[in-house]
Short mmCIF file of C-alpha atoms in Angstrom, two decimals:
data_model
loop_
_atom_site.label_atom_id
_atom_site.label_comp_id
_atom_site.label_asym_id
_atom_site.label_seq_id
_atom_site.Cartn_x
_atom_site.Cartn_y
_atom_site.Cartn_z
CA MET A 1 67.48 200.69 79.21
CA TYR A 2 69.46 197.60 76.58
CA GLU A 3 67.67 194.61 75.00
CA VAL A 4 69.60 191.55 75.69
CA GLU A 5 68.96 189.06 73.12
CA LEU A 6 69.25 185.75 70.94
CA LYS A 7 67.60 183.84 68.39
CA VAL A 8 67.86 180.43 66.74
CA ARG A 9 65.25 177.95 65.27
CA ALA A 10 64.00 175.14 67.85
CA ASP A 11 62.10 172.34 67.97
CA HIS A 12 59.41 173.04 71.31
CA GLU A 13 58.67 170.01 72.65
CA ARG A 14 61.98 170.05 73.09
CA ALA A 15 62.71 173.31 74.05
CA ARG A 16 60.06 173.09 76.30
CA GLU A 17 60.70 169.70 77.44
CA ALA A 18 64.84 170.94 78.52
CA LEU A 19 63.26 174.47 80.15
CA LEU A 20 61.23 172.41 82.80
CA SER A 21 64.08 170.15 83.25
CA ALA A 22 66.38 174.04 84.03
CA GLY A 23 63.32 174.67 86.57
CA ALA A 24 61.80 177.56 84.16
CA ASP A 25 57.89 178.53 84.78
CA PRO A 26 55.84 179.28 82.34
CA LEU A 27 54.45 182.47 82.21
CA GLY A 28 51.85 181.75 79.81
CA THR A 29 50.95 182.81 76.07
CA VAL A 30 50.40 185.94 74.63
CA ARG A 31 48.87 186.97 70.81
CA GLN A 32 50.88 189.58 69.69
CA VAL A 33 49.84 190.86 65.99
CA ASP A 34 52.81 193.46 65.04
CA THR A 35 52.27 196.27 62.40
CA TYR A 36 55.42 198.40 61.35
CA TYR A 37 55.72 201.57 59.64
CA GLU A 38 58.04 203.22 57.61
CA PRO A 39 59.36 207.03 57.51
CA PRO A 40 59.57 209.58 54.60
CA TYR A 41 62.72 210.11 55.93
CA ARG A 42 64.47 206.86 56.62
CA ASP A 43 65.16 203.70 55.11
CA PHE A 44 64.77 201.77 58.17
CA ALA A 45 66.26 198.82 56.78
CA ALA A 46 69.56 200.27 55.95
CA THR A 47 69.40 202.61 58.96
CA ASP A 48 68.67 198.74 60.68
CA GLU A 49 65.76 200.70 63.48
CA ALA A 50 62.54 199.77 63.74
CA PHE A 51 59.00 201.35 65.02
CA ARG A 52 55.30 199.08 65.62
CA VAL A 53 52.67 199.05 66.72
CA ARG A 54 52.00 196.06 68.32
CA ARG A 55 48.23 194.45 69.81
CA GLU A 56 48.35 191.58 72.21
CA HIS A 57 45.88 189.79 72.58
CA VAL A 58 45.66 187.40 76.37
CA HIS A 59 43.13 185.53 77.79
CA GLY A 60 40.27 188.31 75.52
CA ASP A 61 41.95 191.46 76.43
CA THR A 62 43.42 193.71 73.59
CA THR A 63 46.32 195.75 75.05
CA ALA A 64 48.51 197.87 72.49
CA LYS A 65 51.65 199.52 73.01
CA ILE A 66 54.34 201.89 70.13
CA THR A 67 58.54 201.36 70.22
CA TYR A 68 60.53 202.71 68.47
CA LYS A 69 63.58 200.11 68.13
CA GLY A 70 67.14 202.41 67.18
CA PRO A 71 69.87 200.78 65.73
CA LYS A 72 71.95 197.68 66.09
CA ILE A 73 74.69 198.74 68.98
CA ASP A 74 76.53 195.12 68.63
CA ALA A 75 77.94 192.69 66.17
CA THR A 76 77.40 188.92 67.70
CA SER A 77 73.63 189.77 69.45
CA LYS A 78 70.86 191.75 68.62
CA THR A 79 71.04 193.84 71.92
CA ARG A 80 69.77 198.02 70.56
CA GLU A 81 68.47 200.96 71.90
CA GLU A 82 64.09 200.29 72.44
CA HIS A 83 61.61 202.94 74.00
CA GLU A 84 58.07 201.17 74.70
CA THR A 85 54.77 202.67 76.10
CA THR A 86 51.30 201.48 76.81
CA VAL A 87 49.08 203.74 74.20
CA ALA A 88 45.02 203.63 75.14
CA ASP A 89 44.16 202.47 71.23
CA GLY A 90 46.06 200.99 69.14
CA GLU A 91 43.42 202.22 66.00
CA THR A 92 43.90 205.75 66.78
CA ALA A 93 47.89 205.00 67.53
CA ASP A 94 47.86 203.77 63.50
CA ALA A 95 45.66 207.57 62.46
CA ILE A 96 48.63 209.25 64.08
CA PHE A 97 51.39 208.24 62.80
CA ARG A 98 49.26 207.28 59.54
CA GLY A 99 49.58 210.89 59.63
CA LEU A 100 52.06 212.35 59.95
CA GLY A 101 53.38 210.47 56.56
CA PHE A 102 54.04 206.82 57.84
CA GLU A 103 53.09 203.58 56.09
CA PRO A 104 52.29 200.24 57.10
CA VAL A 105 54.98 197.85 55.74
CA ALA A 106 54.57 194.80 57.25
CA THR A 107 52.55 192.47 59.87
CA VAL A 108 54.34 190.53 61.99
CA GLU A 109 52.04 187.94 63.88
CA LYS A 110 53.20 185.15 66.12
CA GLU A 111 51.59 183.40 69.60
CA ARG A 112 54.35 182.66 72.37
CA HIS A 113 55.11 180.72 74.89
CA GLN A 114 56.96 182.74 77.76
CA TYR A 115 58.80 181.72 80.25
CA ALA A 116 60.95 182.33 83.39
CA LEU A 117 64.59 181.00 84.14
CA ARG A 118 67.06 182.96 85.79
CA GLU A 119 67.44 186.13 85.50
CA PHE A 120 65.87 186.24 81.55
CA THR A 121 62.61 185.29 79.56
CA VAL A 122 62.70 182.26 76.99
CA THR A 123 60.44 182.21 74.85
CA LEU A 124 59.24 179.77 72.33
CA ASP A 125 57.72 181.37 69.04
CA ASP A 126 55.40 179.59 66.49
CA VAL A 127 55.34 183.41 63.70
CA ALA A 128 52.97 182.73 61.59
CA ASP A 129 54.67 182.12 57.03
CA LEU A 130 58.52 182.00 59.66
CA GLY A 131 58.61 178.39 61.95
CA ALA A 132 59.14 178.34 65.54
CA PHE A 133 61.87 179.57 67.35
CA LEU A 134 63.45 180.46 70.75
CA GLU A 135 64.28 183.77 72.03
CA VAL A 136 66.94 184.14 74.88
CA GLU A 137 66.29 187.59 76.30
CA THR A 138 66.87 190.70 79.34
CA ASP A 139 67.25 193.50 79.36
CA VAL A 140 70.14 195.49 81.50
CA GLU A 141 70.33 199.42 83.24
CA THR A 142 73.30 200.60 81.04
CA GLU A 143 76.10 199.13 78.16
CA ALA A 144 78.66 198.02 80.51
CA ASP A 145 76.46 195.45 81.65
CA ILE A 146 75.54 194.53 77.85
CA GLU A 147 78.54 191.88 77.30
CA ALA A 148 78.59 190.24 80.64
CA ALA A 149 74.74 189.11 80.05
CA ARG A 150 75.48 188.15 76.52
CA GLU A 151 77.82 185.71 77.72
CA ALA A 152 75.40 183.89 80.37
CA ALA A 153 72.21 183.56 77.27
CA THR A 154 74.94 181.57 75.36
CA ALA A 155 75.37 179.73 78.39
CA LEU A 156 71.85 179.34 78.73
CA LEU A 157 71.37 178.36 75.38
CA GLY A 158 73.98 175.32 75.57
CA ASP A 159 71.80 173.77 78.22
CA LEU A 160 68.94 173.96 76.64
CA GLY A 161 70.71 172.08 73.92
CA LEU A 162 70.79 174.00 71.59
CA ASP A 163 73.86 175.78 69.49
CA PRO A 164 75.15 179.56 69.65
CA GLU A 165 76.48 179.24 66.27
CA ASP A 166 73.16 178.92 65.49
CA GLN A 167 72.23 182.38 66.34
CA ILE A 168 69.75 184.53 63.64
CA ARG A 169 70.31 188.23 64.12
CA THR A 170 67.94 189.22 61.67
CA SER A 171 64.30 189.98 63.72
CA TYR A 172 61.38 188.29 61.91
CA LEU A 173 60.75 191.29 60.06
CA GLY A 174 63.95 191.44 58.44
CA LEU A 175 62.92 187.26 57.80
CA LEU A 176 59.65 188.03 56.20
CA LEU A 177 60.61 190.63 53.83
CA ASP A 178 63.76 188.79 53.04
CA ASN A 179 61.03 185.91 51.42
CA GLU A 180 59.02 188.16 49.67
CA PRO A 181 60.19 188.03 45.93
CA MET B 1 36.15 213.20 63.64
CA TYR B 2 36.78 216.62 63.21
CA GLU B 3 37.22 219.09 65.61
CA VAL B 4 35.45 222.86 64.90
CA GLU B 5 37.06 225.33 67.23
CA LEU B 6 37.08 229.58 67.94
CA LYS B 7 38.88 231.14 69.58
CA VAL B 8 39.15 234.94 70.58
CA ARG B 9 41.16 236.80 73.33
CA ALA B 10 38.88 237.76 76.47
CA ASP B 11 38.32 239.10 80.34
CA HIS B 12 38.36 236.46 82.18
CA GLU B 13 36.26 237.45 84.63
CA ARG B 14 32.94 239.14 81.78
CA ALA B 15 33.60 235.99 80.40
CA ARG B 16 33.24 233.86 83.64
CA GLU B 17 29.86 236.00 84.67
CA ALA B 18 28.38 235.67 80.56
CA LEU B 19 28.94 231.67 81.12
CA LEU B 20 27.00 231.40 84.35
CA SER B 21 24.49 233.28 83.38
CA ALA B 22 23.85 231.15 80.71
CA GLY B 23 23.62 228.50 82.76
CA ALA B 24 26.92 226.97 81.67
CA ASP B 25 28.00 224.34 83.89
CA PRO B 26 31.67 224.26 85.63
CA LEU B 27 33.80 222.12 84.63
CA GLY B 28 36.48 222.15 86.66
CA THR B 29 40.10 222.69 86.51
CA VAL B 30 42.97 221.80 84.34
CA ARG B 31 47.20 222.12 83.83
CA GLN B 32 48.10 221.61 79.96
CA VAL B 33 52.52 221.68 79.59
CA ASP B 34 52.42 220.36 75.21
CA THR B 35 55.13 219.77 73.51
CA TYR B 36 55.52 219.83 69.93
CA TYR B 37 57.71 218.21 68.07
CA GLU B 38 58.84 219.11 64.19
CA PRO B 39 59.90 215.49 61.92
CA PRO B 40 62.55 216.02 59.89
CA TYR B 41 61.21 215.47 56.44
CA ARG B 42 58.01 218.06 56.77
CA ASP B 43 58.21 221.73 57.33
CA PHE B 44 54.78 221.92 60.26
CA ALA B 45 55.21 225.09 60.08
CA ALA B 46 54.01 225.43 56.68
CA THR B 47 51.65 222.61 56.31
CA ASP B 48 49.83 223.67 58.80
CA GLU B 49 49.98 220.08 61.03
CA ALA B 50 50.70 219.56 64.17
CA PHE B 51 52.42 216.90 66.82
CA ARG B 52 52.81 216.86 70.63
CA VAL B 53 52.70 215.03 73.73
CA ARG B 54 50.80 216.65 76.08
CA ARG B 55 50.65 216.39 79.88
CA GLU B 56 48.40 216.75 81.83
CA HIS B 57 47.61 217.82 85.72
CA VAL B 58 44.64 217.84 87.31
CA HIS B 59 44.57 217.48 91.56
CA GLY B 60 48.53 216.45 91.38
CA ASP B 61 46.54 213.38 88.85
CA THR B 62 49.22 212.89 85.47
CA THR B 63 48.71 211.91 81.94
CA ALA B 64 50.06 211.95 79.41
CA LYS B 65 48.53 212.02 75.93
CA ILE B 66 49.69 212.07 72.22
CA THR B 67 47.51 213.75 69.86
CA TYR B 68 48.65 214.15 65.68
CA LYS B 69 46.94 217.57 63.81
CA GLY B 70 46.26 217.63 60.52
CA PRO B 71 45.44 220.60 58.46
CA LYS B 72 43.42 222.96 57.95
CA ILE B 73 40.14 221.93 55.86
CA ASP B 74 38.07 224.68 56.02
CA ALA B 75 39.31 228.87 55.65
CA THR B 76 36.90 230.70 58.38
CA SER B 77 37.85 228.16 61.47
CA LYS B 78 40.61 226.00 63.30
CA THR B 79 38.33 222.89 62.07
CA ARG B 80 40.89 219.31 60.98
CA GLU B 81 40.70 216.71 61.68
CA GLU B 82 42.48 215.09 64.89
CA HIS B 83 43.72 212.30 66.77
CA GLU B 84 44.76 212.25 70.47
CA THR B 85 45.35 208.59 72.45
CA THR B 86 46.09 208.11 76.01
CA VAL B 87 49.80 206.83 76.98
CA ALA B 88 50.97 205.37 78.90
CA ASP B 89 53.98 207.18 79.64
CA GLY B 90 55.08 210.87 78.22
CA GLU B 91 58.98 210.44 79.25
CA THR B 92 59.38 207.33 76.82
CA ALA B 93 56.74 208.99 74.66
CA ASP B 94 58.93 211.90 74.08
CA ALA B 95 62.60 209.51 74.10
CA ILE B 96 60.67 207.00 70.91
CA PHE B 97 60.36 210.35 68.72
CA ARG B 98 63.45 211.99 69.33
CA GLY B 99 64.50 208.51 68.68
CA LEU B 100 62.44 208.81 65.62
CA GLY B 101 64.61 212.50 64.83
CA PHE B 102 61.63 214.84 66.00
CA GLU B 103 63.22 217.93 67.83
CA PRO B 104 60.71 219.27 70.68
CA VAL B 105 60.36 222.86 68.75
CA ALA B 106 58.16 224.64 71.57
CA THR B 107 56.03 224.67 74.93
CA VAL B 108 52.99 225.10 75.57
CA GLU B 109 51.71 225.26 78.93
CA LYS B 110 48.37 226.54 80.46
CA GLU B 111 45.37 227.18 82.58
CA ARG B 112 42.13 225.10 81.21
CA HIS B 113 38.95 226.59 83.29
CA GLN B 114 36.10 224.42 81.60
CA TYR B 115 32.41 225.02 81.12
CA ALA B 116 29.69 223.04 79.13
CA LEU B 117 27.01 224.69 77.46
CA ARG B 118 24.60 223.32 74.75
CA GLU B 119 26.96 220.84 72.77
CA PHE B 120 29.66 223.23 73.32
CA THR B 121 32.80 222.90 75.60
CA VAL B 122 34.09 226.91 76.04
CA THR B 123 37.28 226.52 77.99
CA LEU B 124 39.18 230.37 79.73
CA ASP B 125 42.48 228.92 79.33
CA ASP B 126 45.64 231.10 80.74
CA VAL B 127 48.47 230.69 78.52
CA ALA B 128 52.09 231.31 79.84
CA ASP B 129 53.45 234.64 77.66
CA LEU B 130 50.23 234.97 75.08
CA GLY B 131 47.46 235.58 78.05
CA ALA B 132 44.01 234.95 78.19
CA PHE B 133 41.89 233.23 75.72
CA LEU B 134 38.04 232.15 74.91
CA GLU B 135 37.73 228.69 73.03
CA VAL B 136 34.78 227.70 71.67
CA GLU B 137 35.06 223.92 70.37
CA THR B 138 33.14 220.99 69.78
CA ASP B 139 33.64 217.71 68.20
CA VAL B 140 31.92 216.41 64.88
CA GLU B 141 31.80 212.66 63.58
CA THR B 142 31.50 213.94 59.38
CA GLU B 143 32.95 216.57 57.57
CA ALA B 144 29.07 217.18 56.21
CA ASP B 145 27.69 218.43 60.02
CA ILE B 146 31.33 221.84 60.15
CA GLU B 147 28.90 224.50 59.22
CA ALA B 148 26.57 223.99 61.45
CA ALA B 149 28.65 223.33 64.06
CA ARG B 150 31.05 225.68 63.12
CA GLU B 151 27.48 228.38 63.27
CA ALA B 152 26.50 227.20 66.47
CA ALA B 153 29.96 228.12 67.60
CA THR B 154 29.62 231.57 66.41
CA ALA B 155 26.05 232.76 67.60
CA LEU B 156 27.55 231.46 70.97
CA LEU B 157 30.42 233.92 70.51
CA GLY B 158 27.50 236.60 70.42
CA ASP B 159 25.23 235.48 73.00
CA LEU B 160 28.30 235.53 75.11
CA GLY B 161 29.17 239.30 74.25
CA LEU B 162 31.99 238.79 73.21
CA ASP B 163 32.42 239.46 68.79
CA PRO B 164 33.03 236.45 66.38
CA GLU B 165 34.79 238.92 63.63
CA ASP B 166 37.43 239.08 66.63
CA GLN B 167 38.41 235.22 65.65
CA ILE B 168 42.19 234.54 65.96
CA ARG B 169 43.39 231.39 63.39
CA THR B 170 46.88 230.71 64.63
CA SER B 171 47.51 228.37 67.39
CA TYR B 172 49.28 228.76 71.05
CA LEU B 173 52.16 227.05 69.30
CA GLY B 174 51.61 229.63 66.17
CA LEU B 175 51.02 233.23 68.82
CA LEU B 176 54.44 231.61 70.72
CA LEU B 177 56.29 231.07 67.92
CA ASP B 178 55.19 234.28 65.92
CA ASN B 179 57.04 236.73 69.00
CA GLU B 180 60.25 235.31 69.38
CA PRO B 181 62.94 237.19 67.71
#
């Protein structure tokens, strides 16, 4: 499974209007608190990988997921291999990874307002300490499907009045770490 | 949370009779398939740690758990720190740990017949390639409770007609790896 994703900075009020005019379906709002870990044997900033425990809060319910993201495999989007599964208990998952020697290195906290449009999920993200973004995202099964998905995502950004040239390939984690003194 | 555990080889027919005469409650049977992984940065055989993905089959249902076991902290039992949580999808958990560079090193497959007796779980294990064992196990909250639990477990083994001196501190994983040429 590959995640094809484009991200730009965006004014949310204007983006919301453009989404609704384009016929997007609101999917609701979720708050995510992601703790990123580094293993003792790899510098993820250098290898372009990520491993996190995500706590997701929707309508008072909390769920937890663990996620591994491999290096980006594509120079022009954020496409990468990704594996994610729900865990029963985020605190125990944290204890497991600390036991294995992983260290928490950063926390990314955001509120996401999601919309369905064509085959994409479009997300308006309010990210603590970073600001307002719009993400266009879809999953494809095989590497052969990536290019077409990337082109369709680029076209969709244009339709929403945004410039695909403004794309930010750096993750929220990367942007936060870049901001550190 | 600490796991206090004693294990001996045992004839299951005799053990079952002793358990039922002692008033043990049968808890049922479960088949467990445990895949153990090694990370690229630590030799778990040397550090006495373990990390696994367990698939558990009960009445046709399969669940998966991830577990970290720290080094044994006690010279006379198998007491160690342990953290375990259920995951939604064992195959995805496997993909996550392979992505992180962990390698599967061994699989332990066993059928467990479990009984509740006093504060303990007593388990008759049929382990593939290893044979028949009996385990006495309980969890305690703090390190201060370990010694009393260990003494009670030893007494219980004696009550079942088994010799606590025959205790095997090596894990099934360790026994299997010892058997390799």
